[in-house]
mmCIF file with all atom_site columns, C-alpha atoms in Angstrom:
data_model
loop_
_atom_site.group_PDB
_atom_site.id
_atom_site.type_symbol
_atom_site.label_atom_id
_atom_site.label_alt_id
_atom_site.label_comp_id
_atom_site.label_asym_id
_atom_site.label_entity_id
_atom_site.label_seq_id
_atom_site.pdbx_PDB_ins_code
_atom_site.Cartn_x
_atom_site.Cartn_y
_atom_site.Cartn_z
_atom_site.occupancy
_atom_site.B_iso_or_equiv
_atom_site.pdbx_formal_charge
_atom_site.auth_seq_id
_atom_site.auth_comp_id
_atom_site.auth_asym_id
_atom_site.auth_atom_id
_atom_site.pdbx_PDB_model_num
ATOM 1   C CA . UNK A 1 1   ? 0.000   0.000  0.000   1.00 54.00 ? 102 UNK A CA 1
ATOM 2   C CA . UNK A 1 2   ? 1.161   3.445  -0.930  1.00 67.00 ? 103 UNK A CA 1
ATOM 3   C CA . UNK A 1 3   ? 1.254   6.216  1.501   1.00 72.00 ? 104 UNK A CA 1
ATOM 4   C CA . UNK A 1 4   ? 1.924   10.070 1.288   1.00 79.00 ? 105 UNK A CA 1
ATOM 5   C CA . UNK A 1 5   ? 2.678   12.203 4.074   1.00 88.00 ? 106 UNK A CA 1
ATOM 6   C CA . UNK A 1 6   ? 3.333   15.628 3.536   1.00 94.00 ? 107 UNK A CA 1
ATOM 7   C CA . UNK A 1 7   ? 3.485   18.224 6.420   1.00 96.00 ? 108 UNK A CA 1
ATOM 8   C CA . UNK A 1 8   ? 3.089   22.720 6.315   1.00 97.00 ? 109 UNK A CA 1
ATOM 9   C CA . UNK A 1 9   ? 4.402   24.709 9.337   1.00 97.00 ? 110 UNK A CA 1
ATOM 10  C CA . UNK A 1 10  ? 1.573   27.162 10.286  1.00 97.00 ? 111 UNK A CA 1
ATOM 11  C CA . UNK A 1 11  ? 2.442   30.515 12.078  1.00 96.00 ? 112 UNK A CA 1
ATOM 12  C CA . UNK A 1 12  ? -0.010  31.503 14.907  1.00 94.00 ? 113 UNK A CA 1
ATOM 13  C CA . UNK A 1 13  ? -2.008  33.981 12.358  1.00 95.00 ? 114 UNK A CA 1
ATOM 14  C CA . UNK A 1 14  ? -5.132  34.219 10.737  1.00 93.00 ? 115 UNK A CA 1
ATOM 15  C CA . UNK A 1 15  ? -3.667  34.533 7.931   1.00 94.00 ? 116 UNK A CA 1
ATOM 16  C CA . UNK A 1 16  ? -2.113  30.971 8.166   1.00 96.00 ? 117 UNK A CA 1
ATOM 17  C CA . UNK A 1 17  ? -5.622  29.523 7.231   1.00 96.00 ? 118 UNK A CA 1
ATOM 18  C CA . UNK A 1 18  ? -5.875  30.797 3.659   1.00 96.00 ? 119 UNK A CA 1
ATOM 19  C CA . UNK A 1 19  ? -2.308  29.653 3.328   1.00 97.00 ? 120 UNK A CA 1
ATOM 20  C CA . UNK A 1 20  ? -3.154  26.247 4.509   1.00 97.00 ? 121 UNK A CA 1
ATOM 21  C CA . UNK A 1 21  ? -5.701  25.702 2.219   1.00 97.00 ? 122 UNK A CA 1
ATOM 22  C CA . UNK A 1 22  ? -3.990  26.631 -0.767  1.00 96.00 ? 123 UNK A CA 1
ATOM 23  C CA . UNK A 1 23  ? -1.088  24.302 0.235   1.00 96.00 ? 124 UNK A CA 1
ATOM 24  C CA . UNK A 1 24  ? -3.702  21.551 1.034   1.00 96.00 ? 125 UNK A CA 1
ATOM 25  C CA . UNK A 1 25  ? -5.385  21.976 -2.703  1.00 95.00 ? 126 UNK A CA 1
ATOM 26  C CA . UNK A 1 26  ? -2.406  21.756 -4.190  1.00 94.00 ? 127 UNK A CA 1
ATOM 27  C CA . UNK A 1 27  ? -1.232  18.816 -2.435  1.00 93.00 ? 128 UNK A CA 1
ATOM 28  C CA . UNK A 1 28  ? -4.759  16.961 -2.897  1.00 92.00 ? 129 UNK A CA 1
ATOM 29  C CA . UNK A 1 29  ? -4.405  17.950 -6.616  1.00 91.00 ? 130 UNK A CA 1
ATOM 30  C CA . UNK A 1 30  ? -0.900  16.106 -7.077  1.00 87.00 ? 131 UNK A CA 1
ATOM 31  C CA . UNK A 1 31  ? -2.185  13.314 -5.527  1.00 86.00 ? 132 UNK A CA 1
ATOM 32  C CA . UNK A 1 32  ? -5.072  13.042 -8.000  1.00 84.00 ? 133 UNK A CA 1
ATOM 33  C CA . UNK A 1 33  ? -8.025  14.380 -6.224  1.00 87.00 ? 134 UNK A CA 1
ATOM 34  C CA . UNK A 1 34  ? -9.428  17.185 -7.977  1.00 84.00 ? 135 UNK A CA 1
ATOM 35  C CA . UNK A 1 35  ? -10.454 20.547 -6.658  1.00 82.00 ? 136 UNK A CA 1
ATOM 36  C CA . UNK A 1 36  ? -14.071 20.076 -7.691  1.00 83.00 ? 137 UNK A CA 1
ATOM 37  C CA . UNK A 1 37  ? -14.324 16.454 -5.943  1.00 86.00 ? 138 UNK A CA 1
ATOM 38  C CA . UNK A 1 38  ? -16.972 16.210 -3.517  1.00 89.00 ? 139 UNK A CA 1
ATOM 39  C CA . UNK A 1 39  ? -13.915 14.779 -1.223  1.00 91.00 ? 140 UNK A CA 1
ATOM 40  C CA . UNK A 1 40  ? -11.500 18.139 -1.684  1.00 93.00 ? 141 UNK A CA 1
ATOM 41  C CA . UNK A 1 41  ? -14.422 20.023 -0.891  1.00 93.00 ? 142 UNK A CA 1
ATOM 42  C CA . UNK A 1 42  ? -14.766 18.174 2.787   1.00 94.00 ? 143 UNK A CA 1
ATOM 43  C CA . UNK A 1 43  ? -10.973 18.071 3.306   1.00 95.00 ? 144 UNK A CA 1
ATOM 44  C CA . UNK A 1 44  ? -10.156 21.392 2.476   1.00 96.00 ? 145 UNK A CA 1
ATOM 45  C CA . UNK A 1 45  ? -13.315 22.532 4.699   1.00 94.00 ? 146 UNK A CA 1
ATOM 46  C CA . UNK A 1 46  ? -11.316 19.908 7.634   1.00 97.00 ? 147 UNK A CA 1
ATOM 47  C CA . UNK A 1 47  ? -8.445  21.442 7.115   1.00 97.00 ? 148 UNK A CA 1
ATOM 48  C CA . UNK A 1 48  ? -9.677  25.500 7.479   1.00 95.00 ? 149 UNK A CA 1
ATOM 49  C CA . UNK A 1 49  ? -11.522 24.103 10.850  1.00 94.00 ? 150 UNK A CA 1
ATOM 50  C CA . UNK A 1 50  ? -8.247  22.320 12.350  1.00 95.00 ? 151 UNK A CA 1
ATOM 51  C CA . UNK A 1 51  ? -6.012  25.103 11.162  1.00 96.00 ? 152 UNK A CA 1
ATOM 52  C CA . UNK A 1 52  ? -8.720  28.037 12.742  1.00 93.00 ? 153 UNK A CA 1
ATOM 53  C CA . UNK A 1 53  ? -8.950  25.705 15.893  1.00 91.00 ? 154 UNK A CA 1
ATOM 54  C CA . UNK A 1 54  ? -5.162  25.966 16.563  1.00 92.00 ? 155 UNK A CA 1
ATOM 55  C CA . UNK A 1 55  ? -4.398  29.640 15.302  1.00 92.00 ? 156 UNK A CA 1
ATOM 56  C CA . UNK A 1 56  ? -7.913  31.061 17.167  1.00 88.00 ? 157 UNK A CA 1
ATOM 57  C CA . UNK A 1 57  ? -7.113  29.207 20.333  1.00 87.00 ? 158 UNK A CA 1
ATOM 58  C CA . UNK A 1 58  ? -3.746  28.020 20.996  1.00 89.00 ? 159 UNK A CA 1
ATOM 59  C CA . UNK A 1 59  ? -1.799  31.246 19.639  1.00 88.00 ? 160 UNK A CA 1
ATOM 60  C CA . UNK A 1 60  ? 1.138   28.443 18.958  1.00 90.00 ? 161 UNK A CA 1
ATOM 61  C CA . UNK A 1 61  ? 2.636   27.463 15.977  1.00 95.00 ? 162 UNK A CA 1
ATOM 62  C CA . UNK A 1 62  ? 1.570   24.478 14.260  1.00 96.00 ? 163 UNK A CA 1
ATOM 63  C CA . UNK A 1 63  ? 1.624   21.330 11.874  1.00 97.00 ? 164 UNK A CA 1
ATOM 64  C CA . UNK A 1 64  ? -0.658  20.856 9.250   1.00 97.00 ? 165 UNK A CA 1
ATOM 65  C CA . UNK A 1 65  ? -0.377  16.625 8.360   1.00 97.00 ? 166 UNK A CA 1
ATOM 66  C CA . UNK A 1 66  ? -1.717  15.206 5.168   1.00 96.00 ? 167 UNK A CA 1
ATOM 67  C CA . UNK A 1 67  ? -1.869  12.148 4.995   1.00 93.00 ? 168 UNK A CA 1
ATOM 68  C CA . UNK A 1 68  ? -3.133  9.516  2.392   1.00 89.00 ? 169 UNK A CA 1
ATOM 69  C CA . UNK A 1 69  ? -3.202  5.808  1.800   1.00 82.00 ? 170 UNK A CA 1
ATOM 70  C CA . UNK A 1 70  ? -3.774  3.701  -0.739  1.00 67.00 ? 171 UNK A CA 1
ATOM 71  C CA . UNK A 1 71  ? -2.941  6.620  -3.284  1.00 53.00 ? 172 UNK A CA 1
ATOM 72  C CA . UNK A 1 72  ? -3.273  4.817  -7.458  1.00 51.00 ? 173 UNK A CA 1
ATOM 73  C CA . UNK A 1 73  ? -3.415  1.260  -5.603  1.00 46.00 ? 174 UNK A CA 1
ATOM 74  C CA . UNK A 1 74  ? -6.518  0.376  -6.722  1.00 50.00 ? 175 UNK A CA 1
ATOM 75  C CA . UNK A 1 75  ? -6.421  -0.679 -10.016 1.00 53.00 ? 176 UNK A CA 1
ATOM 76  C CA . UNK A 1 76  ? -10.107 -0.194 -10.771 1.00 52.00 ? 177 UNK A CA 1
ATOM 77  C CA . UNK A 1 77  ? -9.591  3.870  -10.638 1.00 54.00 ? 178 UNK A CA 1
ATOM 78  C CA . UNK A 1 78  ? -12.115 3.425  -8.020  1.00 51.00 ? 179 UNK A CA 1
ATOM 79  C CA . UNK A 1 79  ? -11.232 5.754  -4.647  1.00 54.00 ? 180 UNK A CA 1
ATOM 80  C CA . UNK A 1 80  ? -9.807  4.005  -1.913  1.00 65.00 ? 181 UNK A CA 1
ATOM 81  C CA . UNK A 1 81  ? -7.705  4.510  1.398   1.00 81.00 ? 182 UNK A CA 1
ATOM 82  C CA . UNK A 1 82  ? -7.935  6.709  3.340   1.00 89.00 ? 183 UNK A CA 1
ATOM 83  C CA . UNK A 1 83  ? -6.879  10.722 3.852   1.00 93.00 ? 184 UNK A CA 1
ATOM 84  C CA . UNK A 1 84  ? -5.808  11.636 7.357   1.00 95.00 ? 185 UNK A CA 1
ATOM 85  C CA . UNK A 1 85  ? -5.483  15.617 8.484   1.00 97.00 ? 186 UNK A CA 1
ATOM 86  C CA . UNK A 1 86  ? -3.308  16.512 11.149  1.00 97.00 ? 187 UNK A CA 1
ATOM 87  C CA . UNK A 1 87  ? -2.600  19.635 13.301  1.00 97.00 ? 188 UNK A CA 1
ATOM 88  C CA . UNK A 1 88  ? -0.251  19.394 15.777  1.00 96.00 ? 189 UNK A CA 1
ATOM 89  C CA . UNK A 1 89  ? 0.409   22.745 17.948  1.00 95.00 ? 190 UNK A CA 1
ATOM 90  C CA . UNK A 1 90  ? 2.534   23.203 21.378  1.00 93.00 ? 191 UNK A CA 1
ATOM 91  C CA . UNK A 1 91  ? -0.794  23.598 23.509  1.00 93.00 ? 192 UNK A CA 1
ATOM 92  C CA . UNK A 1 92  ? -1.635  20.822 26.103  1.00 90.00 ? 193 UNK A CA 1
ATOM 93  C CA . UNK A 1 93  ? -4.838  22.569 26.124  1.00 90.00 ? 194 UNK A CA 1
ATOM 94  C CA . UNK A 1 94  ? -7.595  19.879 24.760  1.00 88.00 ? 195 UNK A CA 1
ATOM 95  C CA . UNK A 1 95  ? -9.901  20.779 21.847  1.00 86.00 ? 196 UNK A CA 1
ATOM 96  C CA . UNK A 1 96  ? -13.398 21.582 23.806  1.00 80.00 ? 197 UNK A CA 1
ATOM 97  C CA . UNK A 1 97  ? -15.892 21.043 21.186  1.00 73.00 ? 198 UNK A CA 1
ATOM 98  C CA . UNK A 1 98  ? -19.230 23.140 21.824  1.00 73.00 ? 199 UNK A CA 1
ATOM 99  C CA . UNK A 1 99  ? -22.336 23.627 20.194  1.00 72.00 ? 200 UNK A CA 1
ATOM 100 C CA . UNK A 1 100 ? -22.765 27.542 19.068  1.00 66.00 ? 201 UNK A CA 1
ATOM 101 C CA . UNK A 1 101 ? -26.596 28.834 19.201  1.00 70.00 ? 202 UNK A CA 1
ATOM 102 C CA . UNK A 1 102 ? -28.248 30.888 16.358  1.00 71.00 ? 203 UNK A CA 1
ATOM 103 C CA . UNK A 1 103 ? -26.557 33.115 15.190  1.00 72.00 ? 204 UNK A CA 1
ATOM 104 C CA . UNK A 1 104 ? -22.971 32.522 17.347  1.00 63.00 ? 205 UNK A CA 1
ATOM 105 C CA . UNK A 1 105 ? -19.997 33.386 14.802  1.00 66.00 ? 206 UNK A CA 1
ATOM 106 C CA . UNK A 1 106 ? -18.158 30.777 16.004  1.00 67.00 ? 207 UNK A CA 1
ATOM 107 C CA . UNK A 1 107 ? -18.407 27.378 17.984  1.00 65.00 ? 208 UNK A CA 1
ATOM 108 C CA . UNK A 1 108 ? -19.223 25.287 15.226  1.00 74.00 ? 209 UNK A CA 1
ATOM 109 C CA . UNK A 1 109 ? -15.748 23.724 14.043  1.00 78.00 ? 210 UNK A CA 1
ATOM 110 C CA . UNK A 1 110 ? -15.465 20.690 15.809  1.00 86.00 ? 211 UNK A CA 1
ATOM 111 C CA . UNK A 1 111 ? -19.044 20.261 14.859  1.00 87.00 ? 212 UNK A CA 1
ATOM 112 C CA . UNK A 1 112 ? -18.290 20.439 11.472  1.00 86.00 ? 213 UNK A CA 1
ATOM 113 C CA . UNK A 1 113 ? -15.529 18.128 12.230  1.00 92.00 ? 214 UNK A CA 1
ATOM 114 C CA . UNK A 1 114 ? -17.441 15.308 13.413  1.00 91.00 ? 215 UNK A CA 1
ATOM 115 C CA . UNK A 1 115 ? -20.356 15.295 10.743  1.00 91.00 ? 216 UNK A CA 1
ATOM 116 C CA . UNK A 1 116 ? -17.865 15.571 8.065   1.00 94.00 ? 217 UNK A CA 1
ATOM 117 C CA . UNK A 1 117 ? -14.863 13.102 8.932   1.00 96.00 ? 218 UNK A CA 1
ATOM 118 C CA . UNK A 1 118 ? -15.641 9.313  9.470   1.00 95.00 ? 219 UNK A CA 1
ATOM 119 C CA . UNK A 1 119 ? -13.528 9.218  12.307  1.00 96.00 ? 220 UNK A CA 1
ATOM 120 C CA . UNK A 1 120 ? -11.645 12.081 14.842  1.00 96.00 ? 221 UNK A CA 1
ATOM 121 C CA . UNK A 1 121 ? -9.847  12.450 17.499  1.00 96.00 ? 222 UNK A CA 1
ATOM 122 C CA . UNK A 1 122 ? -6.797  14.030 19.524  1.00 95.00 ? 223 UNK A CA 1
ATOM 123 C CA . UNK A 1 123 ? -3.554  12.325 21.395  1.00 95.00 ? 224 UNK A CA 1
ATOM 124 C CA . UNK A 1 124 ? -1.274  13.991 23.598  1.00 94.00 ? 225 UNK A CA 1
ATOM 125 C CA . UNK A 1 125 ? 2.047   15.037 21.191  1.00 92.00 ? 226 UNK A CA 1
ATOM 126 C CA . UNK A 1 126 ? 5.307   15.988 22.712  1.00 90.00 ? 227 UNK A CA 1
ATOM 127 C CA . UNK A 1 127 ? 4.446   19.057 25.360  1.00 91.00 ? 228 UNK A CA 1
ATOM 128 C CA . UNK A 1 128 ? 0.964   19.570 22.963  1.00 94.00 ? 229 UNK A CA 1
ATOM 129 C CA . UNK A 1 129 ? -1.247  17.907 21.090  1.00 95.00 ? 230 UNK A CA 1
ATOM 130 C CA . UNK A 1 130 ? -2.267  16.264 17.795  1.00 96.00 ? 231 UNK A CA 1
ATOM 131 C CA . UNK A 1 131 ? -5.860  16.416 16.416  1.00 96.00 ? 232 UNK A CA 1
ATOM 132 C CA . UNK A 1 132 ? -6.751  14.516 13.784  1.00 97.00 ? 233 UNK A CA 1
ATOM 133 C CA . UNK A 1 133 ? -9.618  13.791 11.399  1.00 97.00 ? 234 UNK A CA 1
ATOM 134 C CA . UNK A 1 134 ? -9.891  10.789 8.503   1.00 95.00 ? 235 UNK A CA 1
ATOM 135 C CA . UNK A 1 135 ? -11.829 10.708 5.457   1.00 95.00 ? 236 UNK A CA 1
ATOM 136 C CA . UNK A 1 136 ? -12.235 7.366  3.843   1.00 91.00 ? 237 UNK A CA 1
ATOM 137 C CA . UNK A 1 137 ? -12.093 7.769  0.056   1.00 83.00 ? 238 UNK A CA 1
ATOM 138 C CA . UNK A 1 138 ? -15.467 6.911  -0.852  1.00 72.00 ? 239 UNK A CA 1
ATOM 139 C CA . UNK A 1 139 ? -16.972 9.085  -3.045  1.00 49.00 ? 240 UNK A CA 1
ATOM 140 C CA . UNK A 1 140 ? -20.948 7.810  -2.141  1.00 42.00 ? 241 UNK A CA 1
ATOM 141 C CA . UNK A 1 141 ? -20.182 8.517  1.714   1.00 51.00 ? 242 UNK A CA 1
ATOM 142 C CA . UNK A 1 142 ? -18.731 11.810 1.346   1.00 50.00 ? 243 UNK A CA 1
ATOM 143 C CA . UNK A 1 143 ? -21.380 12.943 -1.187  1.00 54.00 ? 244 UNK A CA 1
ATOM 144 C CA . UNK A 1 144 ? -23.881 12.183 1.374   1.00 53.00 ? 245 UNK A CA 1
ATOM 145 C CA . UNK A 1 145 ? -21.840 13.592 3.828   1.00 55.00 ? 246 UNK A CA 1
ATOM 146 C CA . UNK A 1 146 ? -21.665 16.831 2.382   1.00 54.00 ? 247 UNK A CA 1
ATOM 147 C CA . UNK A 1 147 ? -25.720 16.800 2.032   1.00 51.00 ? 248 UNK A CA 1
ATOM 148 C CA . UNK A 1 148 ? -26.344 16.140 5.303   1.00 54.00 ? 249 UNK A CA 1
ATOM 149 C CA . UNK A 1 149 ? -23.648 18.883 6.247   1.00 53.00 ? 250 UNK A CA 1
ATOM 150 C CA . UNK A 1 150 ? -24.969 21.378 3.854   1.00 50.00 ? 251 UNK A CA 1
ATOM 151 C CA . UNK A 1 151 ? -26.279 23.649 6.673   1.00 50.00 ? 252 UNK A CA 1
ATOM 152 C CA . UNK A 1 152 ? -23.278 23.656 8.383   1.00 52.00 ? 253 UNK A CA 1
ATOM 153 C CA . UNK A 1 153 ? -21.343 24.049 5.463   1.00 49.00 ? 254 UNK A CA 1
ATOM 154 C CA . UNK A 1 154 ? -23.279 27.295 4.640   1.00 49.00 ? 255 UNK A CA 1
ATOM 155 C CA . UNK A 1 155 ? -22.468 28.667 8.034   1.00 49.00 ? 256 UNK A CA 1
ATOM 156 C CA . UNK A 1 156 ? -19.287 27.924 8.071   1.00 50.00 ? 257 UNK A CA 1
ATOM 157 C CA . UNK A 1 157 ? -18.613 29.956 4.266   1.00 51.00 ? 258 UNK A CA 1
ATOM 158 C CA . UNK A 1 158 ? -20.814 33.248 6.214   1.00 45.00 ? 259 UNK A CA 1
ATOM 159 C CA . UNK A 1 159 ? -17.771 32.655 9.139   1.00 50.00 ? 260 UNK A CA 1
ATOM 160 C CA . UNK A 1 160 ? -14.836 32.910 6.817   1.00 50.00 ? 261 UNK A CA 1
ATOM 161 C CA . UNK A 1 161 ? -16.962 35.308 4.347   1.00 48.00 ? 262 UNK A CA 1
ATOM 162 C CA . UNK A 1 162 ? -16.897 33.040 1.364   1.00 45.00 ? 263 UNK A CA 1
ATOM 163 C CA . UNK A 1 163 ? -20.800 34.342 0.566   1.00 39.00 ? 264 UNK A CA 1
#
């Protein structure tokens, strides 16, 4: 099974985010994903959540990990594997996941987190921690994924002013 790990060093700015998910398209692209994939769309979502997460509230540098298995094995063309997101940051602070009322501008990430990835999670990392998020690639889950987030989704593009 092939596996690609790639890793971005993330400043503790705002700014960090857009950079992160440029970096993240681009590395998505090269491993054959396309930008207008129903599973880039979720991942680079993951990613602007983890990243905001550990700019917002840590204030620490970071590490944004992507990585994915089972990249070309399958020799049907069919998706498979599995991509992993990771961002580690100096803070033993834990990720407190909440759920933001109304019209809250924030409080929804880790929400978004959960109904988007298949699987998340954090682990104690050197003096901080990691948190992590997997998406298997199936194209059928994450397209119903994304429908079932679509409310979420829209909130989340008013908090980083996409509309």
């Amino acid at each position: 099974m092939q596996v690609l790990q790639v890793q971005l060093e993330i400043r503790p700015d705002p700014a960090e985010v857009g950079r992160a998910r440029r970096w993240a398209r681009s590395r998505l692209a090269g491993s054959g994903i396309g930008a207008e994939e129903p599973l880039a769309e979720t991942l680079i979502l993951l990613v602007s959540e983890l990243v905001t997460n550990a700019v917002v509230h840590t204030g620490c540098p970071a590490v944004l990990r992507l990585l994915l298995t089972g990249v070309r094995d399958d020799p049907s063309g069919a998706p498979s594997g599995t991509v992993r997101l990771e961002v580690a940051d100096t803070s033993a602070r834990p990720p407190m996941p909440r759920h933001a009322r109304g019209d809250e501008c924030g409080g929804r990430g880790l929400e978004l987190v959960d109904g988007l990835a298949d699987r998340w999670g954090w682990d104690p990392e050197g003096a901080g921690k990691r948190i992590w998020c997997e998406v298997d690639r199936c194209t059928a889950a994450v397209a119903g994924r994304i429908a079932a987030c679509a409310s979420e989704t829209a909130l989340a593009d008013l908090a980083f002013g996409v509309v």
